[in-house]
PDB file of C-alpha atoms in Angstrom:
ATOM      1  CA  MET D 251       0.079   0.045   0.078  1.00  0.00           C
ATOM      2  CA  PHE D 252       1.201   3.469  -0.674  1.00  0.00           C
ATOM      3  CA  THR D 253       1.513   5.803   2.273  1.00  0.00           C
ATOM      4  CA  ALA D 254      -0.207   9.173   2.281  1.00  0.00           C
ATOM      5  CA  ASP D 255       3.219  10.823   2.445  1.00  0.00           C
ATOM      6  CA  GLN D 256       4.351   9.047  -0.738  1.00  0.00           C
ATOM      7  CA  LEU D 257       1.260   9.970  -2.778  1.00  0.00           C
ATOM      8  CA  THR D 258       1.686  13.659  -1.968  1.00  0.00           C
ATOM      9  CA  THR D 259       5.163  13.561  -3.394  1.00  0.00           C
ATOM     10  CA  ILE D 260       3.925  12.000  -6.670  1.00  0.00           C
ATOM     11  CA  LYS D 261       3.816  14.586  -9.657  1.00  0.00           C
ATOM     12  CA  THR D 262       3.633  12.504 -12.836  1.00  0.00           C
ATOM     13  CA  ARG D 263       2.453   9.161 -13.939  1.00  0.00           C
ATOM     14  CA  LYS D 264       6.113   7.987 -14.343  1.00  0.00           C
ATOM     15  CA  GLU D 265       6.952   8.657 -10.649  1.00  0.00           C
ATOM     16  CA  LEU D 266       3.810   6.657  -9.679  1.00  0.00           C
ATOM     17  CA  VAL D 267       4.934   3.505 -11.893  1.00  0.00           C
ATOM     18  CA  THR D 268       8.663   3.998 -10.419  1.00  0.00           C
ATOM     19  CA  LEU D 269       7.436   4.101  -6.850  1.00  0.00           C
ATOM     20  CA  ALA D 270       5.024   1.028  -7.512  1.00  0.00           C
ATOM     21  CA  LYS D 271       7.953  -0.904  -8.765  1.00  0.00           C
ATOM     22  CA  ALA D 272      10.038   0.038  -5.719  1.00  0.00           C
ATOM     23  CA  GLU D 273       7.380  -1.012  -3.359  1.00  0.00           C
ATOM     24  CA  LYS D 274       6.383  -4.100  -5.366  1.00  0.00           C
ATOM     25  CA  ILE D 275       2.959  -3.122  -5.642  1.00  0.00           C
ATOM     26  CA  LYS D 276       0.733  -4.147  -8.701  1.00  0.00           C
ATOM     27  CA  LEU D 277      -0.239  -0.886 -10.093  1.00  0.00           C
ATOM     28  CA  LYS D 278      -2.350  -2.291 -12.595  1.00  0.00           C
ATOM     29  CA  LYS D 279      -4.421  -4.375 -10.146  1.00  0.00           C
ATOM     30  CA  ARG D 280      -4.902  -1.281  -7.835  1.00  0.00           C
ATOM     31  CA  LEU D 281      -5.837   1.072 -10.515  1.00  0.00           C
ATOM     32  CA  ALA D 282      -8.615  -1.348 -11.748  1.00  0.00           C
ATOM     33  CA  ARG D 283      -9.824  -1.808  -8.306  1.00  0.00           C
ATOM     34  CA  ALA D 284      -9.881   2.039  -7.842  1.00  0.00           C
ATOM     35  CA  ALA D 285     -11.831   2.338 -11.224  1.00  0.00           C
ATOM     36  CA  TYR D 286     -14.372  -0.484  -9.733  1.00  0.00           C
ATOM     37  CA  GLU D 287     -14.810   1.596  -6.588  1.00  0.00           C
ATOM     38  CA  GLU D 288     -15.528   4.841  -8.325  1.00  0.00           C
ATOM     39  CA  GLU D 289     -17.897   3.218 -10.802  1.00  0.00           C
ATOM     40  CA  LEU D 290     -19.763   1.448  -7.981  1.00  0.00           C
ATOM     41  CA  LYS D 291     -20.135   4.739  -6.064  1.00  0.00           C
ATOM     42  CA  LEU D 292     -21.650   6.278  -9.184  1.00  0.00           C
ATOM     43  CA  LEU D 293     -24.095   3.528  -9.838  1.00  0.00           C
ATOM     44  CA  GLN D 294     -25.039   3.550  -6.055  1.00  0.00           C
ATOM     45  CA  THR D 295     -25.770   7.486  -6.187  1.00  0.00           C
ATOM     46  CA  GLU D 296     -27.937   6.501  -9.273  1.00  0.00           C
ATOM     47  CA  LEU D 297     -29.962   3.768  -7.344  1.00  0.00           C
ATOM     48  CA  ALA D 298     -30.438   6.422  -4.317  1.00  0.00           C
ATOM     49  CA  LEU D 299     -31.980   8.686  -7.099  1.00  0.00           C
ATOM     50  CA  LEU D 300     -34.205   5.657  -8.221  1.00  0.00           C
ATOM     51  CA  GLN D 301     -35.257   4.797  -4.673  1.00  0.00           C
ATOM     52  CA  GLN D 302     -36.341   8.287  -4.181  1.00  0.00           C
ATOM     53  CA  HIS D 303     -38.518   8.107  -7.452  1.00  0.00           C
ATOM     54  CA  ILE D 304     -40.229   4.811  -6.026  1.00  0.00           C
ATOM     55  CA  GLU D 305     -40.924   6.537  -2.746  1.00  0.00           C
ATOM     56  CA  LYS D 306     -42.461   9.664  -4.763  1.00  0.00           C
ATOM     57  CA  LYS D 307     -44.404   7.755  -7.045  1.00  0.00           C
ATOM     58  CA  GLN D 308     -45.511   4.806  -4.588  1.00  0.00           C
ATOM     59  CA  LEU D 309     -44.054   2.223  -6.945  1.00  0.00           C
ATOM     60  CA  ARG D 310     -43.601  -1.567  -5.698  1.00  0.00           C
ATOM     61  CA  VAL D 311     -40.152  -3.155  -7.126  1.00  0.00           C
ATOM     62  CA  ALA D 312     -39.118  -6.698  -6.248  1.00  0.00           C
ATOM     63  CA  VAL D 313     -35.486  -7.710  -7.407  1.00  0.00           C
ATOM     64  CA  ILE D 314     -35.012 -11.511  -7.280  1.00  0.00           C
ATOM     65  CA  PHE D 315     -31.464 -13.114  -6.926  1.00  0.00           C
ATOM     66  CA  GLU D 316     -31.203 -16.542  -8.013  1.00  0.00           C
ATOM     67  CA  GLY D 317     -28.370 -18.841  -9.211  1.00  0.00           C
ATOM     68  CA  ARG D 318     -25.645 -21.294  -8.535  1.00  0.00           C
ATOM     69  CA  ASP D 319     -24.149 -21.395  -5.124  1.00  0.00           C
ATOM     70  CA  ALA D 320     -21.090 -19.055  -4.583  1.00  0.00           C
ATOM     71  CA  ALA D 321     -21.940 -17.030  -7.818  1.00  0.00           C
ATOM     72  CA  GLY D 322     -21.981 -13.945  -5.845  1.00  0.00           C
ATOM     73  CA  LYS D 323     -25.596 -13.061  -5.199  1.00  0.00           C
ATOM     74  CA  GLY D 324     -25.049 -12.125  -1.607  1.00  0.00           C
ATOM     75  CA  GLY D 325     -22.156  -9.697  -2.523  1.00  0.00           C
ATOM     76  CA  SER D 326     -24.251  -8.242  -5.366  1.00  0.00           C
ATOM     77  CA  ILE D 327     -27.167  -7.567  -2.889  1.00  0.00           C
ATOM     78  CA  LYS D 328     -24.736  -6.080  -0.509  1.00  0.00           C
ATOM     79  CA  ARG D 329     -23.816  -3.386  -2.830  1.00  0.00           C
ATOM     80  CA  PHE D 330     -27.368  -2.861  -3.887  1.00  0.00           C
ATOM     81  CA  VAL D 331     -28.744  -1.982  -0.305  1.00  0.00           C
ATOM     82  CA  GLU D 332     -25.399  -0.342   1.151  1.00  0.00           C
ATOM     83  CA  HIS D 333     -26.605   3.134   0.695  1.00  0.00           C
ATOM     84  CA  LEU D 334     -30.245   2.863   0.380  1.00  0.00           C
ATOM     85  CA  ASN D 335     -32.760   4.160   2.720  1.00  0.00           C
ATOM     86  CA  PRO D 336     -33.673   1.144   4.981  1.00  0.00           C
ATOM     87  CA  HIS D 337     -37.061   2.400   5.619  1.00  0.00           C
ATOM     88  CA  THR D 338     -38.195   1.813   2.018  1.00  0.00           C
ATOM     89  CA  SER D 339     -35.836  -0.987   1.148  1.00  0.00           C
ATOM     90  CA  GLY D 340     -34.857  -4.406   2.549  1.00  0.00           C
ATOM     91  CA  VAL D 341     -33.493  -7.703   2.115  1.00  0.00           C
ATOM     92  CA  VAL D 342     -35.699 -10.934   2.148  1.00  0.00           C
ATOM     93  CA  ALA D 343     -33.779 -14.381   2.832  1.00  0.00           C
ATOM     94  CA  LEU D 344     -36.202 -16.685   4.030  1.00  0.00           C
ATOM     95  CA  THR D 345     -35.102 -19.742   6.297  1.00  0.00           C
ATOM     96  CA  LYS D 346     -36.679 -23.079   5.551  1.00  0.00           C
ATOM     97  CA  PRO D 347     -40.212 -23.199   6.217  1.00  0.00           C
ATOM     98  CA  THR D 348     -41.795 -23.989   9.611  1.00  0.00           C
ATOM     99  CA  ASP D 349     -44.329 -26.818  10.209  1.00  0.00           C
ATOM    100  CA  LEU D 350     -46.983 -24.075   9.923  1.00  0.00           C
ATOM    101  CA  GLU D 351     -45.753 -22.796   6.738  1.00  0.00           C
ATOM    102  CA  ARG D 352     -45.602 -26.329   5.326  1.00  0.00           C
ATOM    103  CA  GLY D 353     -49.223 -26.668   5.554  1.00  0.00           C
ATOM    104  CA  GLN D 354     -49.727 -23.340   3.686  1.00  0.00           C
ATOM    105  CA  TRP D 355     -49.929 -22.346  -0.126  1.00  0.00           C
ATOM    106  CA  TYR D 356     -46.479 -22.416  -1.179  1.00  0.00           C
ATOM    107  CA  PHE D 357     -46.446 -18.638  -2.248  1.00  0.00           C
ATOM    108  CA  GLN D 358     -47.938 -17.631   0.878  1.00  0.00           C
ATOM    109  CA  ARG D 359     -44.866 -16.676   2.908  1.00  0.00           C
ATOM    110  CA  TYR D 360     -43.307 -14.854   0.094  1.00  0.00           C
ATOM    111  CA  ILE D 361     -46.336 -12.813  -0.503  1.00  0.00           C
ATOM    112  CA  GLU D 362     -46.108 -11.495   2.823  1.00  0.00           C
ATOM    113  CA  GLU D 363     -42.599 -10.213   1.861  1.00  0.00           C
ATOM    114  CA  LEU D 364     -43.604  -8.396  -1.197  1.00  0.00           C
ATOM    115  CA  PRO D 365     -42.867  -4.604  -1.310  1.00  0.00           C
ATOM    116  CA  ASN D 366     -45.566  -2.337  -0.100  1.00  0.00           C
ATOM    117  CA  ARG D 367     -46.080   1.076  -2.012  1.00  0.00           C
ATOM    118  CA  GLY D 368     -42.928   3.050  -2.091  1.00  0.00           C
ATOM    119  CA  GLU D 369     -40.596   0.245  -1.266  1.00  0.00           C
ATOM    120  CA  ILE D 370     -37.983  -1.691  -3.402  1.00  0.00           C
ATOM    121  CA  LYS D 371     -37.178  -5.375  -2.016  1.00  0.00           C
ATOM    122  CA  PHE D 372     -34.140  -7.694  -2.748  1.00  0.00           C
ATOM    123  CA  PHE D 373     -34.824 -11.223  -2.428  1.00  0.00           C
ATOM    124  CA  ASP D 374     -31.865 -13.315  -1.593  1.00  0.00           C
ATOM    125  CA  ARG D 375     -33.293 -16.592  -3.232  1.00  0.00           C
ATOM    126  CA  SER D 376     -37.189 -16.657  -3.654  1.00  0.00           C
ATOM    127  CA  TRP D 377     -40.152 -18.815  -4.585  1.00  0.00           C
ATOM    128  CA  TYR D 378     -37.828 -20.349  -7.115  1.00  0.00           C
ATOM    129  CA  ASN D 379     -36.297 -22.610  -4.633  1.00  0.00           C
ATOM    130  CA  ARG D 380     -39.173 -25.171  -5.607  1.00  0.00           C
ATOM    131  CA  ALA D 381     -37.932 -24.883  -9.227  1.00  0.00           C
ATOM    132  CA  VAL D 382     -34.339 -26.066  -8.694  1.00  0.00           C
ATOM    133  CA  VAL D 383     -33.065 -26.759  -5.231  1.00  0.00           C
ATOM    134  CA  GLU D 384     -35.906 -28.389  -3.751  1.00  0.00           C
ATOM    135  CA  PRO D 385     -36.544 -31.193  -6.497  1.00  0.00           C
ATOM    136  CA  VAL D 386     -32.827 -31.703  -6.994  1.00  0.00           C
ATOM    137  CA  MET D 387     -32.223 -32.110  -3.044  1.00  0.00           C
ATOM    138  CA  GLY D 388     -35.542 -34.071  -2.573  1.00  0.00           C
ATOM    139  CA  PHE D 389     -36.993 -31.244  -0.461  1.00  0.00           C
ATOM    140  CA  CYS D 390     -40.265 -31.527  -2.105  1.00  0.00           C
ATOM    141  CA  THR D 391     -42.364 -34.219  -3.920  1.00  0.00           C
ATOM    142  CA  LEU D 392     -42.759 -34.539  -7.727  1.00  0.00           C
ATOM    143  CA  GLU D 393     -46.320 -33.382  -7.360  1.00  0.00           C
ATOM    144  CA  GLN D 394     -45.544 -30.251  -5.421  1.00  0.00           C
ATOM    145  CA  TYR D 395     -42.886 -29.372  -7.886  1.00  0.00           C
ATOM    146  CA  LYS D 396     -45.350 -30.078 -10.933  1.00  0.00           C
ATOM    147  CA  THR D 397     -48.083 -27.842  -9.095  1.00  0.00           C
ATOM    148  CA  PHE D 398     -45.441 -25.022  -8.696  1.00  0.00           C
ATOM    149  CA  MET D 399     -44.402 -25.158 -12.323  1.00  0.00           C
ATOM    150  CA  ALA D 400     -47.954 -24.764 -13.439  1.00  0.00           C
ATOM    151  CA  GLN D 401     -48.883 -21.860 -11.029  1.00  0.00           C
ATOM    152  CA  VAL D 402     -45.790 -19.676 -10.936  1.00  0.00           C
ATOM    153  CA  PRO D 403     -46.380 -18.097 -14.379  1.00  0.00           C
ATOM    154  CA  ASN D 404     -50.103 -17.011 -13.354  1.00  0.00           C
ATOM    155  CA  PHE D 405     -48.706 -16.015  -9.890  1.00  0.00           C
ATOM    156  CA  GLU D 406     -46.244 -13.526 -11.596  1.00  0.00           C
ATOM    157  CA  HIS D 407     -48.636 -12.473 -14.054  1.00  0.00           C
ATOM    158  CA  MET D 408     -51.129 -11.263 -11.155  1.00  0.00           C
ATOM    159  CA  LEU D 409     -48.201  -9.694  -9.746  1.00  0.00           C
ATOM    160  CA  HIS D 410     -47.586  -7.693 -12.823  1.00  0.00           C
ATOM    161  CA  GLU D 411     -51.204  -6.962 -13.450  1.00  0.00           C
ATOM    162  CA  ASP D 412     -51.173  -5.458  -9.846  1.00  0.00           C
ATOM    163  CA  GLY D 413     -48.201  -3.213 -10.801  1.00  0.00           C
ATOM    164  CA  ILE D 414     -45.557  -4.850  -8.877  1.00  0.00           C
ATOM    165  CA  LYS D 415     -42.355  -4.531 -11.017  1.00  0.00           C
ATOM    166  CA  VAL D 416     -40.416  -8.037 -10.635  1.00  0.00           C
ATOM    167  CA  ILE D 417     -36.798  -8.439 -11.919  1.00  0.00           C
ATOM    168  CA  LYS D 418     -35.469 -12.020 -12.000  1.00  0.00           C
ATOM    169  CA  PHE D 419     -31.660 -12.406 -12.139  1.00  0.00           C
ATOM    170  CA  TRP D 420     -30.037 -15.784 -12.508  1.00  0.00           C
ATOM    171  CA  PHE D 421     -26.191 -15.779 -11.439  1.00  0.00           C
ATOM    172  CA  ASP D 422     -24.355 -18.186 -13.024  1.00  0.00           C
ATOM    173  CA  ILE D 423     -20.689 -19.483 -12.973  1.00  0.00           C
ATOM    174  CA  SER D 424     -19.008 -22.571 -14.331  1.00  0.00           C
ATOM    175  CA  LYS D 425     -18.577 -25.701 -12.080  1.00  0.00           C
ATOM    176  CA  GLU D 426     -14.821 -25.260 -12.025  1.00  0.00           C
ATOM    177  CA  GLU D 427     -15.116 -21.757 -10.742  1.00  0.00           C
ATOM    178  CA  GLN D 428     -17.841 -22.728  -8.282  1.00  0.00           C
ATOM    179  CA  GLN D 429     -15.317 -25.345  -6.776  1.00  0.00           C
ATOM    180  CA  LYS D 430     -12.472 -22.597  -6.652  1.00  0.00           C
ATOM    181  CA  ARG D 431     -14.882 -20.579  -4.513  1.00  0.00           C
ATOM    182  CA  PHE D 432     -15.905 -23.213  -2.316  1.00  0.00           C
ATOM    183  CA  ASP D 433     -12.028 -24.174  -1.460  1.00  0.00           C
ATOM    184  CA  ALA D 434     -11.416 -20.431  -0.985  1.00  0.00           C
ATOM    185  CA  ARG D 435     -14.432 -20.409   1.539  1.00  0.00           C
ATOM    186  CA  LEU D 436     -13.208 -23.509   3.443  1.00  0.00           C
ATOM    187  CA  SER D 437      -9.457 -22.040   3.655  1.00  0.00           C
ATOM    188  CA  ASN D 438     -10.804 -18.974   5.253  1.00  0.00           C
ATOM    189  CA  PRO D 439     -12.157 -18.949   8.936  1.00  0.00           C
ATOM    190  CA  LEU D 440     -14.170 -15.672   8.084  1.00  0.00           C
ATOM    191  CA  LYS D 441     -15.921 -17.259   5.265  1.00  0.00           C
ATOM    192  CA  GLU D 442     -16.200 -20.872   6.247  1.00  0.00           C
ATOM    193  CA  TRP D 443     -19.741 -20.313   7.658  1.00  0.00           C
ATOM    194  CA  LYS D 444     -20.945 -19.937   3.934  1.00  0.00           C
ATOM    195  CA  PHE D 445     -20.042 -23.428   3.071  1.00  0.00           C
ATOM    196  CA  SER D 446     -22.839 -25.877   3.810  1.00  0.00           C
ATOM    197  CA  PRO D 447     -23.445 -29.540   3.010  1.00  0.00           C
ATOM    198  CA  VAL D 448     -26.138 -28.653   0.499  1.00  0.00           C
ATOM    199  CA  ASP D 449     -23.328 -26.589  -1.421  1.00  0.00           C
ATOM    200  CA  LYS D 450     -21.064 -29.746  -1.519  1.00  0.00           C
ATOM    201  CA  LYS D 451     -24.174 -31.805  -2.781  1.00  0.00           C
ATOM    202  CA  GLY D 452     -24.750 -29.141  -5.353  1.00  0.00           C
ATOM    203  CA  GLN D 453     -21.269 -29.853  -6.905  1.00  0.00           C
ATOM    204  CA  GLU D 454     -22.188 -33.569  -7.007  1.00  0.00           C
ATOM    205  CA  LEU D 455     -25.478 -33.090  -8.563  1.00  0.00           C
ATOM    206  CA  TRP D 456     -24.335 -30.426 -10.947  1.00  0.00           C
ATOM    207  CA  ASP D 457     -25.831 -32.024 -14.100  1.00  0.00           C
ATOM    208  CA  GLU D 458     -29.147 -32.551 -12.258  1.00  0.00           C
ATOM    209  CA  ASN D 459     -29.281 -28.870 -11.406  1.00  0.00           C
ATOM    210  CA  THR D 460     -28.645 -27.817 -14.919  1.00  0.00           C
ATOM    211  CA  LYS D 461     -31.450 -29.925 -15.960  1.00  0.00           C
ATOM    212  CA  TYR D 462     -33.965 -28.379 -13.680  1.00  0.00           C
ATOM    213  CA  LYS D 463     -32.530 -24.859 -14.369  1.00  0.00           C
ATOM    214  CA  GLU D 464     -33.058 -25.223 -18.069  1.00  0.00           C
ATOM    215  CA  ARG D 465     -36.606 -26.274 -17.331  1.00  0.00           C
ATOM    216  CA  MET D 466     -37.082 -23.408 -15.298  1.00  0.00           C
ATOM    217  CA  PHE D 467     -36.106 -20.962 -17.892  1.00  0.00           C
ATOM    218  CA  THR D 468     -38.219 -22.509 -20.468  1.00  0.00           C
ATOM    219  CA  LYS D 469     -41.243 -22.624 -18.452  1.00  0.00           C
ATOM    220  CA  THR D 470     -41.119 -19.446 -16.535  1.00  0.00           C
ATOM    221  CA  HIS D 471     -39.410 -17.006 -18.664  1.00  0.00           C
ATOM    222  CA  THR D 472     -42.205 -14.552 -19.879  1.00  0.00           C
ATOM    223  CA  ALA D 473     -42.712 -11.476 -21.648  1.00  0.00           C
ATOM    224  CA  TYR D 474     -43.945  -9.546 -18.370  1.00  0.00           C
ATOM    225  CA  CYS D 475     -41.510 -11.536 -16.203  1.00  0.00           C
ATOM    226  CA  PRO D 476     -38.278 -12.434 -17.842  1.00  0.00           C
ATOM    227  CA  TRP D 477     -35.245 -14.154 -16.682  1.00  0.00           C
ATOM    228  CA  VAL D 478     -31.882 -11.952 -16.897  1.00  0.00           C
ATOM    229  CA  ILE D 479     -28.779 -14.070 -16.895  1.00  0.00           C
ATOM    230  CA  VAL D 480     -25.762 -12.681 -15.306  1.00  0.00           C
ATOM    231  CA  ASP D 481     -22.376 -13.924 -15.925  1.00  0.00           C
ATOM    232  CA  THR D 482     -20.432 -13.680 -12.824  1.00  0.00           C
ATOM    233  CA  ILE D 483     -17.041 -15.033 -13.708  1.00  0.00           C
ATOM    234  CA  GLU D 484     -15.843 -11.756 -12.407  1.00  0.00           C
ATOM    235  CA  LYS D 485     -17.686 -10.792  -9.275  1.00  0.00           C
ATOM    236  CA  GLU D 486     -17.214  -7.077  -9.342  1.00  0.00           C
ATOM    237  CA  THR D 487     -18.187  -6.946 -12.895  1.00  0.00           C
ATOM    238  CA  ALA D 488     -21.448  -8.757 -12.153  1.00  0.00           C
ATOM    239  CA  ARG D 489     -22.082  -6.304  -9.330  1.00  0.00           C
ATOM    240  CA  LEU D 490     -22.093  -3.505 -11.588  1.00  0.00           C
ATOM    241  CA  GLU D 491     -23.709  -4.887 -14.592  1.00  0.00           C
ATOM    242  CA  SER D 492     -26.784  -5.949 -12.285  1.00  0.00           C
ATOM    243  CA  LEU D 493     -27.015  -2.345 -10.897  1.00  0.00           C
ATOM    244  CA  ARG D 494     -27.021  -0.979 -14.317  1.00  0.00           C
ATOM    245  CA  TYR D 495     -29.854  -3.505 -15.424  1.00  0.00           C
ATOM    246  CA  VAL D 496     -32.046  -2.253 -12.546  1.00  0.00           C
ATOM    247  CA  LEU D 497     -31.508   1.327 -13.165  1.00  0.00           C
ATOM    248  CA  SER D 498     -32.216   0.652 -16.952  1.00  0.00           C
ATOM    249  CA  GLN D 499     -35.749  -0.627 -16.109  1.00  0.00           C
ATOM    250  CA  ILE D 500     -37.338   2.662 -14.736  1.00  0.00           C
ATOM    251  CA  ASP D 501     -36.995   6.287 -15.660  1.00  0.00           C
ATOM    252  CA  TYR D 502     -36.483   8.503 -12.772  1.00  0.00           C
ATOM    253  CA  LYS D 503     -35.605  11.985 -12.067  1.00  0.00           C
ATOM    254  CA  GLY D 504     -31.934  12.932 -12.506  1.00  0.00           C
ATOM    255  CA  LYS D 505     -31.141   9.673 -14.285  1.00  0.00           C
ATOM    256  CA  GLY D 506     -27.646   9.970 -15.665  1.00  0.00           C
ATOM    257  CA  SER D 507     -26.528  13.159 -13.686  1.00  0.00           C
ATOM    258  CA  THR D 508     -23.815  11.274 -12.116  1.00  0.00           C
ATOM    259  CA  LYS D 509     -22.421  10.422 -15.441  1.00  0.00           C
ATOM    260  CA  ALA D 510     -22.035   6.802 -14.629  1.00  0.00           C
ATOM    261  CA  ASN D 511     -22.225   4.338 -17.483  1.00  0.00           C
ATOM    262  CA  LEU D 512     -25.656   2.856 -17.423  1.00  0.00           C
ATOM    263  CA  LEU D 513     -25.160   0.908 -20.645  1.00  0.00           C
ATOM    264  CA  THR D 514     -25.168  -2.848 -19.796  1.00  0.00           C
ATOM    265  CA  ASP D 515     -22.822  -5.338 -21.549  1.00  0.00           C
ATOM    266  CA  PRO D 516     -25.080  -7.698 -23.742  1.00  0.00           C
ATOM    267  CA  ASN D 517     -22.081 -10.305 -23.473  1.00  0.00           C
ATOM    268  CA  LEU D 518     -22.446 -10.417 -19.654  1.00  0.00           C
ATOM    269  CA  ILE D 519     -25.914  -9.893 -18.859  1.00  0.00           C
ATOM    270  CA  PHE D 520     -28.731 -10.689 -21.065  1.00  0.00           C
ATOM    271  CA  PRO D 521     -32.472 -11.974 -21.380  1.00  0.00           C
ATOM    272  CA  PHE D 522     -32.333 -15.960 -21.307  1.00  0.00           C
ATOM    273  CA  PHE D 523     -33.442 -16.137 -24.872  1.00  0.00           C
ATOM    274  CA  ARG D 524     -30.600 -14.131 -26.164  1.00  0.00           C
ATOM    275  CA  LYS D 525     -27.654 -15.636 -24.457  1.00  0.00           C
ATOM    276  CA  PRO D 526     -24.445 -15.641 -26.472  1.00  0.00           C
ATOM    277  CA  LYS D 527     -23.413 -18.883 -28.133  1.00  0.00           C
ATOM    278  CA  HIS D 528     -20.343 -19.230 -26.170  1.00  0.00           C
ATOM    279  CA  PHE D 529     -22.207 -18.976 -23.033  1.00  0.00           C
ATOM    280  CA  GLU D 530     -22.814 -22.327 -21.562  1.00  0.00           C
ATOM    281  CA  LEU D 531     -25.699 -22.664 -18.926  1.00  0.00           C
TER     282      LEU D 531
END
């Protein structure tokens, strides 16, 4: 790391490069990180403007984060809510259903978490647990799965008709990258809690997960509630792209005033039916 005294003495780029070499600092990596943090700050400022618009116009917005384990959903959600007003925003991360909830209509406990007027909610996993995780892991019956798949398009259409804006993200990574991230978690005492037996089982059942995931996209990707795929091989880029996408979905006062780049990269974030040929789901 550069010290404050060192930085105050630097006058030119050449001097900065020379100092970085002397201190054995990877300047390119540091500059890339600085550029990311600056862009993130601008996009978060835009998101704050969007939240003000949502409050003023009494809109209801729900952003769903689904995807492979270790794909970076939690890290992205953290950047979304970091500087938002907590009174009109929130994260929904439901635990496994109670005995009482298991006797209810499947969607019931999620309905209770939907945004009220003037709110934006972020779902760290959602009702789509029943589309992939539950059938693959044996947490639901085949009949329960079939009922869910038949009902979910109509359920989301009702939300759409009632004026709730639902944005559905699928964060995806390769099997190899997922394993690398699992290994990193297990070697870090501060992150070891993130790894669970279900995560390990997910690696073993990778192909089964893929089969159910593809079926979910085919059956539940609709014009009124499409799936948006996020390539998360670079976690920081995925955070920026998902922020840009949400900002692109609603017009609000002051949009673009920060001069942030609000254009998404179609090779990194795209509707399910427009996935690039090189992208293997």
